[in-house]
Tab-separated table of C-alpha atoms in Angstrom:
chain	number	residue	atom	x	y	z
A	1	UNK	CA	56.564	40.415	156.756
A	2	UNK	CA	55.211	39.984	153.231
A	3	UNK	CA	54.335	36.350	153.936
A	4	UNK	CA	52.527	37.282	157.156
A	5	UNK	CA	50.731	40.038	155.281
A	6	UNK	CA	49.475	37.630	152.591
A	7	UNK	CA	48.176	35.216	155.217
A	8	UNK	CA	46.546	38.107	157.076
A	9	UNK	CA	44.752	39.323	153.960
A	10	UNK	CA	43.624	35.779	153.130
A	11	UNK	CA	42.340	35.287	156.682
A	12	UNK	CA	40.416	38.593	156.497
A	13	UNK	CA	39.022	37.832	153.055
A	14	UNK	CA	37.904	34.371	154.207
A	15	UNK	CA	35.258	36.021	156.388
A	16	UNK	CA	34.458	38.796	153.921
A	17	UNK	CA	36.181	41.523	155.943
A	18	UNK	CA	38.948	42.617	153.567
A	19	UNK	CA	38.429	46.182	152.261
A	20	UNK	CA	36.637	45.846	148.932
A	21	UNK	CA	37.885	49.052	147.334
A	22	UNK	CA	41.622	48.195	147.439
A	23	UNK	CA	40.856	44.693	146.214
A	24	UNK	CA	38.797	46.006	143.311
A	25	UNK	CA	41.719	48.183	142.235
A	26	UNK	CA	43.709	45.015	141.551
A	27	UNK	CA	41.750	44.589	138.344
A	28	UNK	CA	41.547	46.673	135.208
A	29	UNK	CA	38.231	46.715	133.426
A	30	UNK	CA	35.808	48.936	131.521
A	31	UNK	CA	33.394	51.219	133.325
A	32	UNK	CA	30.165	49.528	134.294
A	33	UNK	CA	26.864	50.547	132.819
A	34	UNK	CA	25.027	53.330	134.573
A	35	UNK	CA	22.452	51.061	136.186
A	36	UNK	CA	19.976	52.525	138.638
A	37	UNK	CA	19.533	49.152	140.340
A	38	UNK	CA	21.076	45.711	139.910
A	39	UNK	CA	18.592	42.903	139.320
A	40	UNK	CA	18.475	39.243	138.417
A	41	UNK	CA	19.421	39.891	134.776
A	42	UNK	CA	22.832	41.257	135.751
A	43	UNK	CA	23.437	38.401	138.175
A	44	UNK	CA	22.571	35.831	135.528
A	45	UNK	CA	24.961	37.542	133.088
A	46	UNK	CA	27.821	37.172	135.574
A	47	UNK	CA	26.838	33.557	136.278
A	48	UNK	CA	26.781	32.764	132.559
A	49	UNK	CA	30.205	34.347	132.090
A	50	UNK	CA	31.629	32.350	134.993
A	51	UNK	CA	30.226	29.106	133.564
A	52	UNK	CA	31.656	29.839	130.117
A	53	UNK	CA	35.142	30.605	131.412
A	54	UNK	CA	35.051	27.592	133.715
A	55	UNK	CA	34.408	25.281	130.766
A	56	UNK	CA	37.096	26.960	128.667
A	57	UNK	CA	39.667	26.852	131.446
A	58	UNK	CA	39.062	23.214	132.376
A	59	UNK	CA	39.409	22.053	128.797
A	60	UNK	CA	42.354	23.994	127.441
A	61	UNK	CA	44.159	25.893	130.179
A	62	UNK	CA	43.970	29.456	131.284
A	63	UNK	CA	45.405	31.892	128.749
A	64	UNK	CA	42.339	32.193	126.506
A	65	UNK	CA	39.884	32.137	129.402
A	66	UNK	CA	41.891	34.766	131.280
A	67	UNK	CA	42.000	37.117	128.329
A	68	UNK	CA	38.221	36.988	127.970
A	69	UNK	CA	37.349	37.031	131.675
A	70	UNK	CA	39.192	40.203	132.722
A	71	UNK	CA	36.750	42.630	131.165
A	72	UNK	CA	33.716	40.735	132.457
A	73	UNK	CA	35.105	40.688	135.974
A	74	UNK	CA	35.901	44.410	135.925
A	75	UNK	CA	32.313	45.132	134.906
A	76	UNK	CA	30.910	42.689	137.468
A	77	UNK	CA	32.881	44.140	140.396
A	78	UNK	CA	31.541	47.604	139.610
A	79	UNK	CA	27.999	46.270	140.019
A	80	UNK	CA	28.639	45.877	143.744
A	81	UNK	CA	28.558	49.681	144.124
A	82	UNK	CA	24.994	49.793	142.789
A	83	UNK	CA	21.832	49.457	144.878
A	84	UNK	CA	20.232	45.988	145.052
A	85	UNK	CA	18.274	43.804	147.425
A	86	UNK	CA	20.125	41.644	149.975
A	87	UNK	CA	19.318	38.325	148.206
A	88	UNK	CA	20.540	39.749	144.879
A	89	UNK	CA	23.747	40.989	146.525
A	90	UNK	CA	24.440	37.577	148.038
A	91	UNK	CA	23.879	35.784	144.747
A	92	UNK	CA	25.933	38.376	142.862
A	93	UNK	CA	28.761	38.009	145.383
A	94	UNK	CA	28.893	34.266	144.787
A	95	UNK	CA	28.809	34.759	141.000
A	96	UNK	CA	31.638	37.309	141.101
A	97	UNK	CA	33.580	35.111	143.501
A	98	UNK	CA	33.380	32.222	141.052
A	99	UNK	CA	34.310	34.378	138.058
A	100	UNK	CA	37.291	35.837	139.942
A	101	UNK	CA	38.345	32.378	141.090
A	102	UNK	CA	38.379	31.084	137.517
A	103	UNK	CA	40.340	34.128	136.354
A	104	UNK	CA	42.790	33.835	139.240
A	105	UNK	CA	43.321	30.137	138.572
A	106	UNK	CA	43.827	30.804	134.861
A	107	UNK	CA	46.386	33.528	135.607
A	108	UNK	CA	48.188	31.172	137.973
A	109	UNK	CA	48.210	28.367	135.411
A	110	UNK	CA	49.750	30.817	132.937
A	111	UNK	CA	52.602	31.395	135.404
A	112	UNK	CA	51.817	34.741	137.092
A	113	UNK	CA	51.593	33.740	140.754
A	114	UNK	CA	51.713	37.297	142.109
A	115	UNK	CA	48.706	38.472	140.066
A	116	UNK	CA	46.932	35.172	140.720
A	117	UNK	CA	47.223	35.684	144.484
A	118	UNK	CA	45.647	39.127	144.193
A	119	UNK	CA	42.771	38.000	142.000
A	120	UNK	CA	42.083	34.914	144.114
A	121	UNK	CA	42.052	37.061	147.257
A	122	UNK	CA	39.398	39.211	145.592
A	123	UNK	CA	37.531	35.994	144.759
A	124	UNK	CA	37.720	34.869	148.368
A	125	UNK	CA	36.560	38.160	149.854
A	126	UNK	CA	33.646	38.384	147.435
A	127	UNK	CA	32.572	34.756	147.727
A	128	UNK	CA	32.623	35.062	151.522
A	129	UNK	CA	29.857	37.667	151.184
A	130	UNK	CA	27.678	35.130	149.380
A	131	UNK	CA	25.913	32.039	150.681
A	132	UNK	CA	27.898	29.313	148.867
A	133	UNK	CA	30.256	28.034	151.553
A	134	UNK	CA	31.696	25.347	149.304
A	135	UNK	CA	32.729	28.023	146.804
A	136	UNK	CA	34.473	30.012	149.544
A	137	UNK	CA	36.337	26.860	150.578
A	138	UNK	CA	37.274	26.064	146.982
A	139	UNK	CA	38.745	29.519	146.472
A	140	UNK	CA	40.835	28.979	149.601
A	141	UNK	CA	41.971	25.668	148.121
A	142	UNK	CA	43.121	27.445	144.962
A	143	UNK	CA	44.902	30.096	147.028
A	144	UNK	CA	46.625	27.406	149.069
A	145	UNK	CA	47.948	25.801	145.879
A	146	UNK	CA	49.390	29.087	144.626
A	147	UNK	CA	51.058	29.698	147.984
A	148	UNK	CA	52.432	26.146	148.100
A	149	UNK	CA	53.782	26.307	144.574
A	150	UNK	CA	55.435	29.604	145.486
A	151	UNK	CA	57.603	27.650	147.926
A	152	UNK	CA	55.536	27.920	151.120
A	153	UNK	CA	53.709	24.564	151.488
A	154	UNK	CA	53.197	24.843	155.247
A	155	UNK	CA	51.351	28.112	154.731
A	156	UNK	CA	49.303	26.378	152.053
A	157	UNK	CA	48.271	23.765	154.608
A	158	UNK	CA	47.368	26.515	157.103
A	159	UNK	CA	45.043	28.132	154.553
A	160	UNK	CA	43.252	24.803	154.108
A	161	UNK	CA	42.933	24.420	157.869
A	162	UNK	CA	41.146	27.778	157.902
A	163	UNK	CA	38.778	26.471	155.237
A	164	UNK	CA	38.182	23.154	156.992
A	165	UNK	CA	37.166	25.000	160.147
A	166	UNK	CA	33.842	25.894	158.498
A	167	UNK	CA	31.420	23.144	159.484
A	168	UNK	CA	28.978	24.228	156.759
A	169	UNK	CA	31.195	22.836	153.981
A	170	UNK	CA	29.725	19.820	152.197
A	171	UNK	CA	31.390	16.415	152.348
A	172	UNK	CA	32.504	16.453	148.686
A	173	UNK	CA	34.364	19.738	149.028
A	174	UNK	CA	35.727	18.666	152.418
A	175	UNK	CA	37.201	15.559	150.782
A	176	UNK	CA	38.699	17.774	148.100
A	177	UNK	CA	40.303	20.053	150.714
A	178	UNK	CA	41.850	17.108	152.554
A	179	UNK	CA	43.197	15.588	149.331
A	180	UNK	CA	44.921	18.818	148.353
A	181	UNK	CA	46.185	19.292	151.914
A	182	UNK	CA	47.783	15.847	151.626
A	183	UNK	CA	49.613	16.975	148.500
A	184	UNK	CA	50.825	20.148	150.216
A	185	UNK	CA	52.061	18.063	153.159
A	186	UNK	CA	54.056	15.925	150.743
A	187	UNK	CA	55.663	19.079	149.361
A	188	UNK	CA	56.477	20.107	152.954
A	189	UNK	CA	58.075	16.667	153.566
A	190	UNK	CA	55.468	15.815	156.201
A	191	UNK	CA	54.433	12.380	154.969
A	192	UNK	CA	52.611	11.345	158.147
A	193	UNK	CA	50.363	14.405	158.049
A	194	UNK	CA	49.780	13.841	154.344
A	195	UNK	CA	48.619	10.276	154.861
A	196	UNK	CA	46.339	11.451	157.654
A	197	UNK	CA	44.689	13.926	155.265
A	198	UNK	CA	44.268	11.154	152.677
A	199	UNK	CA	42.419	9.121	155.300
A	200	UNK	CA	40.212	12.081	156.178
A	201	UNK	CA	39.433	12.656	152.494
A	202	UNK	CA	38.418	9.032	152.031
A	203	UNK	CA	36.294	9.208	155.176
A	204	UNK	CA	34.525	12.346	153.905
A	205	UNK	CA	33.679	10.563	150.658
A	206	UNK	CA	31.700	7.938	152.598
A	207	UNK	CA	29.308	10.587	153.924
A	208	UNK	CA	26.081	11.514	152.136
A	209	UNK	CA	26.321	14.141	149.386
A	210	UNK	CA	23.552	16.662	148.650
A	211	UNK	CA	21.141	15.669	145.917
A	212	UNK	CA	21.841	18.849	143.968
A	213	UNK	CA	25.014	20.936	143.683
A	214	UNK	CA	25.844	24.307	142.090
A	215	UNK	CA	26.815	24.193	138.424
A	216	UNK	CA	30.465	25.002	139.167
A	217	UNK	CA	30.690	22.062	141.581
A	218	UNK	CA	29.112	19.693	139.051
A	219	UNK	CA	31.837	20.704	136.609
A	220	UNK	CA	34.662	20.394	139.143
A	221	UNK	CA	34.330	18.983	142.641
A	222	UNK	CA	31.508	16.482	142.179
A	223	UNK	CA	32.208	15.647	138.539
A	224	UNK	CA	33.029	11.985	137.771
A	225	UNK	CA	36.604	11.063	138.575
A	226	UNK	CA	37.508	14.317	140.323
A	227	UNK	CA	38.186	12.854	143.763
A	228	UNK	CA	40.091	9.944	142.251
A	229	UNK	CA	42.324	12.442	140.477
A	230	UNK	CA	42.834	14.602	143.588
A	231	UNK	CA	43.688	11.580	145.717
A	232	UNK	CA	45.825	10.056	142.970
A	233	UNK	CA	47.928	13.210	142.723
A	234	UNK	CA	48.293	13.297	146.513
A	235	UNK	CA	49.246	9.635	146.810
A	236	UNK	CA	51.762	10.003	143.983
A	237	UNK	CA	53.380	12.931	145.815
A	238	UNK	CA	53.432	10.846	149.018
A	239	UNK	CA	55.171	7.931	147.211
A	240	UNK	CA	52.200	5.623	147.799
A	241	UNK	CA	52.693	4.209	144.316
A	242	UNK	CA	50.266	1.263	144.356
A	243	UNK	CA	47.358	3.272	145.740
A	244	UNK	CA	48.218	6.206	143.480
A	245	UNK	CA	48.132	3.989	140.383
A	246	UNK	CA	44.691	2.667	141.322
A	247	UNK	CA	43.270	6.157	141.855
A	248	UNK	CA	44.860	7.629	138.721
A	249	UNK	CA	43.641	4.749	136.561
A	250	UNK	CA	40.126	5.152	137.956
A	251	UNK	CA	40.230	8.906	137.339
A	252	UNK	CA	41.232	8.506	133.694
A	253	UNK	CA	38.396	6.042	133.168
A	254	UNK	CA	35.830	8.385	134.696
A	255	UNK	CA	36.836	11.962	133.845
A	256	UNK	CA	34.676	13.513	131.150
A	257	UNK	CA	36.094	14.996	127.956
A	258	UNK	CA	35.980	18.533	129.350
A	259	UNK	CA	38.603	17.788	132.001
A	260	UNK	CA	41.560	17.710	129.602
A	261	UNK	CA	44.068	19.325	131.929
A	262	UNK	CA	43.170	17.151	134.912
A	263	UNK	CA	43.373	14.064	132.721
A	264	UNK	CA	46.843	15.087	131.585
A	265	UNK	CA	48.050	15.530	135.137
A	266	UNK	CA	46.843	12.024	135.919
A	267	UNK	CA	48.202	10.420	132.754
A	268	UNK	CA	51.710	11.834	133.104
A	269	UNK	CA	51.958	10.404	136.607
A	270	UNK	CA	50.519	7.073	135.557
A	271	UNK	CA	53.171	6.879	132.831
A	272	UNK	CA	55.878	7.537	135.431
A	273	UNK	CA	54.498	4.860	137.756
A	274	UNK	CA	54.552	2.285	134.943
A	275	UNK	CA	58.173	3.193	134.201
A	276	UNK	CA	59.103	2.805	137.856
A	277	UNK	CA	57.634	-0.695	138.031
A	278	UNK	CA	59.417	-1.763	134.863
A	279	UNK	CA	56.321	-1.923	132.669
A	280	UNK	CA	57.978	-0.169	129.754
A	281	UNK	CA	55.202	-0.902	127.271
A	282	UNK	CA	52.503	0.652	129.447
A	283	UNK	CA	54.791	3.568	130.286
A	284	UNK	CA	55.424	4.280	126.613
A	285	UNK	CA	51.723	4.003	125.780
A	286	UNK	CA	50.631	6.450	128.492
A	287	UNK	CA	53.488	8.867	127.781
A	288	UNK	CA	52.711	9.050	124.069
A	289	UNK	CA	49.023	9.528	124.793
A	290	UNK	CA	49.837	12.334	127.230
A	291	UNK	CA	51.882	14.194	124.626
A	292	UNK	CA	49.114	13.713	122.052
A	293	UNK	CA	46.446	14.979	124.486
A	294	UNK	CA	48.599	17.998	125.399
A	295	UNK	CA	48.408	19.453	121.885
A	296	UNK	CA	46.721	22.845	122.144
A	297	UNK	CA	46.743	22.905	125.962
A	298	UNK	CA	48.575	25.878	127.427
A	299	UNK	CA	49.281	25.219	131.068
A	300	UNK	CA	52.403	25.853	133.093
A	301	UNK	CA	51.589	22.938	135.387
A	302	UNK	CA	50.932	20.494	132.562
A	303	UNK	CA	54.166	21.590	130.890
A	304	UNK	CA	56.038	20.869	134.137
A	305	UNK	CA	54.347	17.455	134.376
A	306	UNK	CA	55.405	16.596	130.832
A	307	UNK	CA	59.005	17.569	131.610
A	308	UNK	CA	58.884	15.374	134.705
A	309	UNK	CA	57.639	12.469	132.594
A	310	UNK	CA	60.452	12.905	130.059
A	311	UNK	CA	63.032	13.141	132.859
A	312	UNK	CA	61.722	9.886	134.349
A	313	UNK	CA	61.974	8.178	130.972
A	314	UNK	CA	65.657	9.114	130.840
A	315	UNK	CA	66.177	8.035	134.448
A	316	UNK	CA	64.853	4.589	133.551
A	317	UNK	CA	67.128	4.223	130.507
A	318	UNK	CA	64.322	4.890	128.036
A	319	UNK	CA	66.329	7.459	126.108
A	320	UNK	CA	64.690	6.664	122.780
A	321	UNK	CA	61.265	7.434	124.219
A	322	UNK	CA	62.582	10.568	125.939
A	323	UNK	CA	64.017	11.864	122.669
A	324	UNK	CA	60.772	11.081	120.840
A	325	UNK	CA	58.661	12.891	123.429
A	326	UNK	CA	61.009	15.882	123.535
A	327	UNK	CA	60.831	16.234	119.760
A	328	UNK	CA	57.037	15.953	119.731
A	329	UNK	CA	56.669	18.559	122.481
A	330	UNK	CA	59.038	20.931	120.683
A	331	UNK	CA	56.934	20.611	117.530
A	332	UNK	CA	53.772	21.372	119.495
A	333	UNK	CA	55.384	24.440	121.061
A	334	UNK	CA	56.523	25.705	117.668
A	335	UNK	CA	53.078	25.165	116.164
A	336	UNK	CA	51.454	26.955	119.094
A	337	UNK	CA	53.837	29.908	118.750
A	338	UNK	CA	53.206	30.152	115.019
A	339	UNK	CA	49.471	30.272	115.670
A	340	UNK	CA	49.654	33.213	118.063
């Protein structure tokens, strides 16, 4: 019943019909200012906060961004109870949806899937009241990942099918949705469906993209190397090793310096692929670089990727490397704990 309830809430929020008041109670935040009317200044403040936390989260993981975003989101949600024009409300809804999405993703990356689901559902319901259909779809993508990683990959795929049903989604975000759906299918042991989604993602990438995109999309979905990374992760999960290696290599060459976490997810898998093909030198090089790049990054998913990489080193009789990496990661963890 709980699983059906979560899907029901997500389906309702996807069209902006989930009750706002119960969703707002999911968050704790300070009382909003006693504004007579919400205007462009308040909207721009929320947009600026969302952009700041997006950059912080992409670079270093979610804990710091989450800590700073909670208060801003509590204040922003309270603005929705104030009078404003319809265009301002739509723009504010998109801004709050993005801010809540970044907070929800940060909470998830810190390991709290239950709270992440609640915050991302708020993000979905609010973004659905705005005009940015790609943002709504992206929030559904994030929700699908949380659901999949909670052990329900088929439900994760169903959430993405809901998102893909919106014909107003742009081709770049559509490709992103298909790539992540392919990864969920791999988790559900449905390789044929996963490969079909890979094909659909690649097809979407051949279609024209809009000349301009929202700032959040330029930082994520349409940023250089993003689709290579999404497809590389999917192909790796589907055991399409040769194609995965090509995509992951391309992603690492194209991702900008602000995509630290995404780069780490690609590099750990590339290291594993080198080990599997017997290229020990390349495997060692990528593995050591991954551990070096991970210093200061707090991310449950990256930590799991690093453990996977170490386990693969042992599986391929590279015990010396595995011991070296384990020691280096332990030192990083100790240093991080001392700095808290």
